[in-house]
Amino acid sequence: MRLRNQILLIVALLAVVPGAIMGYVAFAQLRDSAEEQYDRQLDASVRAAQRRVRERAEHDRRAVDRLCEPDFVVDRLLLDLAADRFGPARQNDLVEELPAVMGSLGLDVLTLVDARDGRVLAAAHYPGRAGAVDRELVADAERAGEAPFVREVRARTQGETREAQAFLSACVAERDGVRVLVAGGRFLDSVARDLATDAGSVRMVLTGPDGALPPDAPSGREPRDVQRFTHADGSPAALLRAAVDDRDLVERQRELTRTFLWIGAAALAASLLIGVALSLSVTRPLSTLEDAANRVGGGDLESTLGARASVEVGSAFRAFDKMTRDLRRTQEKLLRAERIAAWRDIARSIAHEIKNPLSPIQVSIETMQKTYRKKHPDFDEIFWESTDTILEEVERLRRIVTEFSHFARMPRPRPEEVAIGDVVGHVVGLHQGGDLQIDVIDPGDLAPIRADREQLTQVLVNLVQNAADAAVAVHGAHGARVRIVLEPCDAPPGVRVRVQDNGPGIPAEDRLRVFEPYFTTKAEGKGTGLGLAIVHRIASEHGGSVEIGDSPLGGAEMTVLLPESGPPPEADISLTDTAVPLVQKR
């Protein structure tokens, strides 16, 4: 991971992680606080509902008991029943009077029943029930005593008849042997509705005995039991439960979540902006330093940075500039030392090469002198043999000097667009007609390269000649084989030329020295040791390289890599600019 990405990641983590932790803690606290508030509200609502249910039950109890006490309506009814004056007309009057009485008492249900035979004298909530027999109501009132109980009743409200559960209280008014049952109370669903108006977000839900909530009831939190209602025999009739409508809480939590997400996104965006600015301030000088280091690594020791940054980075830049100056001075010293060492080696090699032919020249001249003094009869024959030897060695000296002159004064490359296949074909054509077998593997679709055609020809001639000499030395002219393989190269774009032979190969210990001037593995007098040095120099000045390997034919393989772009700009500064002339004119 790059430094810039690491800085961005660290800044983002430092900004987001603490904020996320603090946000989560704050969110959890607010959520717990809201839930605790809802729990308190639910508990308070349950207690208030239970109190209201008890109060209303007591109110209904007192309202019913008031009718059983000396009351005008019930007392007159008892007198009429005792005197046997309660006929249809009197019953109709009672039916018409009783709804007003029920309303004044705040009841939903009110029934007067003759406790002797269960005959309904009047029912304010359902007038049509007058005259019916309801002994079960009398029995339920006796079983319940003073406790309220639930009973199914039929009621008529606003012109509609319905079956409903009523929460009833009952008492018995007695006079002169006549007993009248008074049963009154409220509808259970109205009890739940009345409580809901005081409960806020808590909804009072009337359920069956099993407590199952209806589909439209709030279901966000666990409901609480408020009041169990029973029949006169004590069996469960209904259950009043308190359910919390937590939609407001859920919406508040969602709003908190959205708020924290927006805050987190804003913090992340701000941290990324700060991270980008910080990473640029840190990595931009490093990138500049990296680019300069790459230029220095590529040989450009003139690269300088200067103190163009902060104090710390400026110190690094100044240290880098000092390093490049020191490297430049060191390189100049090394170049001078290498140049001196190279010319010393070349001078030693030339002296060695010249010394070899001087010995036979000296011997030939001394032989001619001796035979001439002695008037030797074979002087003419000796003279011609000696002069032939002298001329041969002089020719060898001339060849040594000429090749060295070529090596020392090699002209700068003059690049042009060259098809490598044409150059290979020309070099192979120079060997046509002989016994040497030269094979060429050319894919035929190689792109042209920029190169000096003459120097490229010289490279291939030297490589092919060396390969041919090595192969012939082992197998003779008829068994020698040389193969030239042309291949495209992707990195860098260009071509790769492989010259392979079936000669003895090049030992590993000699592969590092074969490109040195005057190093040769050929027999005495067969080579000057400059051929591969010239090949290496031409390839280097073209931006390429030369490698030595093992040939699939069994001998050596010389691989020349030539880039498509041709000689680099620095090739214009040739070694000829620093070469020392072999002969200085006076």
XYZ file of N, CA and C in Angstrom, residues 192-317:
378
model
N -62.770 0.738 27.823
C -61.467 0.809 27.167
C -61.310 2.114 26.402
N -62.387 2.566 25.723
C -62.300 3.813 24.965
C -62.094 5.000 25.893
N -62.808 5.018 27.019
C -62.649 6.124 27.965
C -61.226 6.188 28.510
N -60.644 5.025 28.754
C -59.283 5.015 29.280
C -58.268 5.455 28.232
N -58.537 5.162 26.973
C -57.593 5.513 25.904
C -57.432 7.007 25.762
N -58.443 7.775 26.093
C -58.331 9.227 25.957
C -57.341 9.811 26.943
N -56.998 9.079 28.003
C -56.082 9.589 29.015
C -54.704 8.933 28.933
N -54.484 8.061 27.965
C -53.273 7.229 27.987
C -52.162 7.752 27.096
N -52.362 8.791 26.309
C -51.312 9.305 25.435
C -50.934 8.289 24.383
N -49.613 7.890 24.363
C -49.145 6.909 23.387
C -49.478 5.484 23.802
N -50.058 5.324 24.994
C -50.439 3.991 25.465
C -51.902 3.762 25.093
N -52.135 2.647 24.459
C -53.493 2.325 24.012
C -54.041 1.178 24.851
N -55.284 1.377 25.362
C -55.948 0.332 26.119
C -56.733 -0.555 25.154
N -56.432 -1.836 25.178
C -57.017 -2.779 24.235
C -57.779 -3.830 25.035
N -59.067 -4.018 24.685
C -59.888 -5.048 25.318
C -59.763 -6.323 24.516
N -59.313 -7.398 25.129
C -59.090 -8.661 24.443
C -59.963 -9.734 25.069
N -59.926 -10.890 24.471
C -60.608 -12.044 25.036
C -59.866 -12.564 26.243
N -60.339 -13.645 26.802
C -59.682 -14.197 28.002
C -58.235 -14.590 27.764
N -57.876 -14.954 26.491
C -56.500 -15.389 26.222
C -55.525 -14.224 26.087
N -56.036 -13.006 26.014
C -55.167 -11.833 25.935
C -54.592 -11.561 24.562
N -55.063 -12.253 23.506
C -54.531 -12.027 22.162
C -54.947 -10.653 21.665
N -53.948 -9.865 21.177
C -54.216 -8.515 20.701
C -54.805 -8.560 19.301
N -55.657 -7.617 18.942
C -56.174 -7.540 17.577
C -55.083 -7.083 16.615
N -55.278 -7.304 15.315
C -54.222 -6.951 14.347
C -53.849 -5.479 14.359
N -54.806 -4.598 14.653
C -54.514 -3.172 14.589
C -53.918 -2.629 15.880
N -53.635 -3.485 16.852
C -53.078 -3.026 18.128
C -51.581 -2.792 17.984
N -51.035 -1.823 18.714
C -49.581 -1.621 18.688
C -48.853 -2.868 19.165
N -47.753 -3.183 18.486
C -47.029 -4.423 18.813
C -45.547 -4.192 19.000
N -45.150 -2.934 19.208
C -43.719 -2.664 19.306
C -43.110 -3.132 20.609
N -43.859 -3.076 21.706
C -43.322 -3.459 23.007
C -44.277 -4.443 23.673
N -43.802 -5.111 24.677
C -44.602 -6.117 25.366
C -45.769 -5.431 26.104
N -47.029 -5.814 25.812
C -48.167 -5.164 26.485
C -48.237 -5.571 27.951
N -48.944 -4.737 28.744
C -49.119 -4.996 30.168
C -50.604 -5.267 30.455
N -50.873 -6.153 31.403
C -52.247 -6.429 31.830
C -52.712 -5.328 32.787
N -53.904 -4.777 32.503
C -54.471 -3.715 33.341
C -55.562 -4.268 34.275
N -56.530 -4.984 33.710
C -57.656 -5.466 34.510
C -58.207 -6.738 33.892
N -58.441 -7.728 34.742
C -59.108 -8.944 34.301
C -60.577 -8.854 34.714
N -61.458 -9.091 33.771
C -62.898 -9.083 34.016
C -63.404 -10.526 34.019
N -64.278 -10.826 34.991
C -64.757 -12.206 35.132
C -66.279 -12.242 35.080
N -66.770 -13.459 34.768
C -68.213 -13.696 34.857
C -68.625 -13.796 36.330
N -69.920 -13.913 36.549
C -70.425 -13.997 37.921
C -69.892 -15.224 38.646
N -69.582 -16.308 37.917
C -69.058 -17.520 38.554
C -67.541 -17.488 38.714
N -66.910 -16.376 38.345
C -65.460 -16.241 38.504
C -64.654 -16.640 37.289
N -65.290 -17.187 36.260
C -64.546 -17.569 35.052
C -64.145 -16.317 34.273
N -62.975 -16.359 33.576
C -62.504 -15.170 32.841
C -63.443 -14.811 31.701
N -63.671 -13.512 31.587
C -64.557 -13.019 30.536
C -63.812 -12.158 29.524
N -62.922 -11.309 29.999
C -62.187 -10.410 29.117
C -60.956 -9.913 29.858
N -60.034 -9.336 29.085
C -58.796 -8.819 29.655
C -58.537 -7.456 29.043
N -58.290 -6.471 29.874
C -57.930 -5.136 29.424
C -56.404 -5.028 29.504
N -55.780 -4.724 28.348
C -54.313 -4.689 28.275
C -53.864 -3.317 27.771
N -52.695 -2.922 28.214
C -52.104 -1.644 27.796
C -50.974 -1.939 26.809
N -51.096 -1.421 25.596
C -50.077 -1.613 24.553
C -49.518 -0.245 24.169
N -48.205 -0.190 24.018
C -47.534 1.082 23.711
C -47.489 1.284 22.205
N -47.917 2.430 21.764
C -47.766 2.824 20.368
C -46.392 3.491 20.232
N -45.374 2.679 19.851
C -44.002 3.182 19.826
C -43.576 3.671 18.452
N -44.522 4.029 17.609
C -44.140 4.565 16.301
C -43.336 5.846 16.439
N -43.693 6.658 17.412
C -42.933 7.883 17.639
C -41.507 7.557 18.069
N -41.362 6.538 18.941
C -40.023 6.131 19.367
C -39.215 5.597 18.192
N -39.837 4.762 17.369
C -39.135 4.212 16.202
C -38.724 5.327 15.258
N -39.620 6.300 15.058
C -39.297 7.409 14.168
C -38.156 8.252 14.741
N -38.185 8.442 16.066
C -37.089 9.183 16.693
C -35.769 8.436 16.556
N -35.807 7.125 16.699
C -34.587 6.339 16.524
C -34.088 6.411 15.083
N -35.027 6.358 14.140
C -34.610 6.483 12.741
C -34.009 7.862 12.465
N -34.627 8.877 13.059
C -34.102 10.226 12.871
C -32.712 10.342 13.488
N -32.517 9.742 14.663
C -31.188 9.738 15.274
C -30.181 8.994 14.400
N -30.627 7.859 13.843
C -29.731 7.088 12.972
C -29.337 7.905 11.748
N -30.331 8.560 11.121
C -30.012 9.392 9.952
C -29.074 10.528 10.329
N -29.325 11.132 11.498
C -28.470 12.236 11.931
C -27.038 11.770 12.137
N -26.870 10.624 12.815
C -25.521 10.115 13.045
C -24.856 9.695 11.736
N -25.633 9.155 10.802
C -25.050 8.786 9.513
C -24.577 10.024 8.762
N -25.388 11.079 8.787
C -24.965 12.314 8.128
C -23.723 12.894 8.790
N -23.726 12.864 10.123
C -22.546 13.360 10.831
C -21.328 12.510 10.502
N -21.519 11.170 10.466
C -20.406 10.286 10.121
C -19.908 10.517 8.711
N -20.859 10.711 7.768
C -20.448 10.972 6.378
C -19.699 12.289 6.275
N -20.199 13.313 6.989
C -19.502 14.601 6.965
C -18.112 14.483 7.580
N -18.012 13.723 8.683
C -16.699 13.527 9.319
C -15.754 12.768 8.395
N -16.304 11.753 7.705
C -15.462 10.990 6.777
C -14.997 11.862 5.623
N -15.919 12.667 5.067
C -15.537 13.548 3.958
C -14.484 14.552 4.415
N -14.707 15.143 5.612
C -13.723 16.097 6.119
C -12.374 15.421 6.356
N -12.414 14.205 6.910
C -11.151 13.496 7.159
C -10.440 13.153 5.861
N -11.219 12.814 4.824
C -10.584 12.510 3.536
C -9.942 13.753 2.949
N -10.640 14.897 3.067
C -10.047 16.130 2.562
C -8.768 16.471 3.332
N -8.841 16.347 4.660
C -7.642 16.608 5.461
C -6.553 15.596 5.116
N -6.965 14.323 4.938
C -5.979 13.291 4.591
C -5.327 13.546 3.250
N -6.145 13.983 2.261
C -5.579 14.285 0.936
C -4.575 15.429 1.047
N -4.999 16.510 1.776
C -4.082 17.645 1.927
C -2.806 17.226 2.654
N -2.964 16.431 3.723
C -1.792 15.988 4.476
C -0.912 15.063 3.657
N -1.556 14.120 2.931
C -0.762 13.182 2.134
C -0.024 13.898 1.018
N -0.697 14.912 0.413
C -0.006 15.671 -0.638
C 1.186 16.428 -0.069
N 0.991 17.019 1.107
C 2.102 17.762 1.703
C 3.272 16.846 2.064
N 2.952 15.561 2.343
C 4.018 14.625 2.705
C 4.572 13.902 1.486
N 3.668 13.424 0.617
C 4.116 12.575 -0.483
C 4.624 13.360 -1.691
N 4.159 14.609 -1.856
C 4.641 15.365 -3.017
C 6.143 15.577 -2.954
N 6.701 16.020 -1.800
C 8.177 16.092 -1.742
C 8.827 14.732 -1.925
N 8.182 13.681 -1.385
C 8.761 12.347 -1.558
C 8.742 11.936 -3.023
N 7.644 12.277 -3.739
C 7.578 11.970 -5.173
C 8.655 12.726 -5.927
N 8.833 14.015 -5.545
C 9.904 14.798 -6.177
C 11.256 14.164 -5.908
N 11.448 13.736 -4.661
C 12.709 13.089 -4.309
C 12.874 11.765 -5.052
N 11.770 11.026 -5.200
C 11.833 9.752 -5.929
C 12.180 9.968 -7.396
N 11.533 10.980 -8.029
C 11.836 11.277 -9.427
C 13.301 11.673 -9.590
N 13.770 12.515 -8.681
C 15.172 12.926 -8.772
C 16.105 11.733 -8.578
N 15.744 10.841 -7.624
C 16.569 9.650 -7.410
C 16.584 8.757 -8.645
N 15.413 8.640 -9.325
C 15.375 7.851 -10.556
C 16.252 8.471 -11.633
N 16.228 9.816 -11.719
C 17.091 10.468 -12.713
C 18.562 10.244 -12.388
N 18.878 10.327 -11.108
C 20.265 10.076 -10.711
C 20.635 8.632 -11.004
N 19.670 7.708 -10.692
C 19.928 6.306 -11.002
C 20.107 6.065 -12.483
N 19.436 6.898 -13.317
C 19.598 6.776 -14.770
C 20.841 7.454 -15.290
N 21.622 8.094 -14.398
C 22.871 8.696 -14.834
C 22.864 10.203 -14.868
N 21.722 10.840 -14.583
C 21.649 12.296 -14.608
C 22.069 12.828 -13.243
N 23.354 13.096 -13.095
C 23.868 13.597 -11.825
C 23.785 15.100 -11.718
N 23.163 15.770 -12.704
C 22.971 17.210 -12.638
C 21.664 17.571 -11.947
N 20.859 16.582 -11.570
C 19.562 16.837 -10.941
C 19.774 17.446 -9.561
N 19.068 18.553 -9.327
C 19.086 19.205 -8.026
C 17.659 19.516 -7.611
N 17.427 19.629 -6.324
C 16.093 19.884 -5.794
C 15.986 21.270 -5.174
N 16.997 21.680 -4.412
C 16.912 22.967 -3.737
C 15.998 22.881 -2.530
N 16.056 23.870 -1.667
C 15.219 23.904 -0.463
C 13.888 24.546 -0.797
N 13.009 23.761 -1.482
C 11.715 24.294 -1.925
C 10.577 23.770 -1.075
N 10.832 23.334 0.121
C 9.774 22.754 0.949
C 9.968 23.203 2.391
N 9.275 22.539 3.291
C 9.354 22.877 4.704
C 10.764 22.634 5.218
N 10.966 22.981 6.487
C 12.310 22.888 7.061
C 12.830 21.460 7.004
N 11.976 20.493 7.448
C 12.429 19.105 7.477
C 12.708 18.582 6.075
N 11.733 18.794 5.145
C 11.910 18.295 3.785
C 13.031 19.053 3.085
N 13.141 20.373 3.368
C 14.228 21.144 2.773
C 15.579 20.610 3.175
N 15.719 20.168 4.418
C 16.990 19.574 4.854
C 17.284 18.303 4.065
N 16.231 17.489 3.838
C 16.428 16.268 3.042
C 16.825 16.614 1.613
N 16.182 17.660 1.035
C 16.518 18.075 -0.334
C 17.964 18.553 -0.403
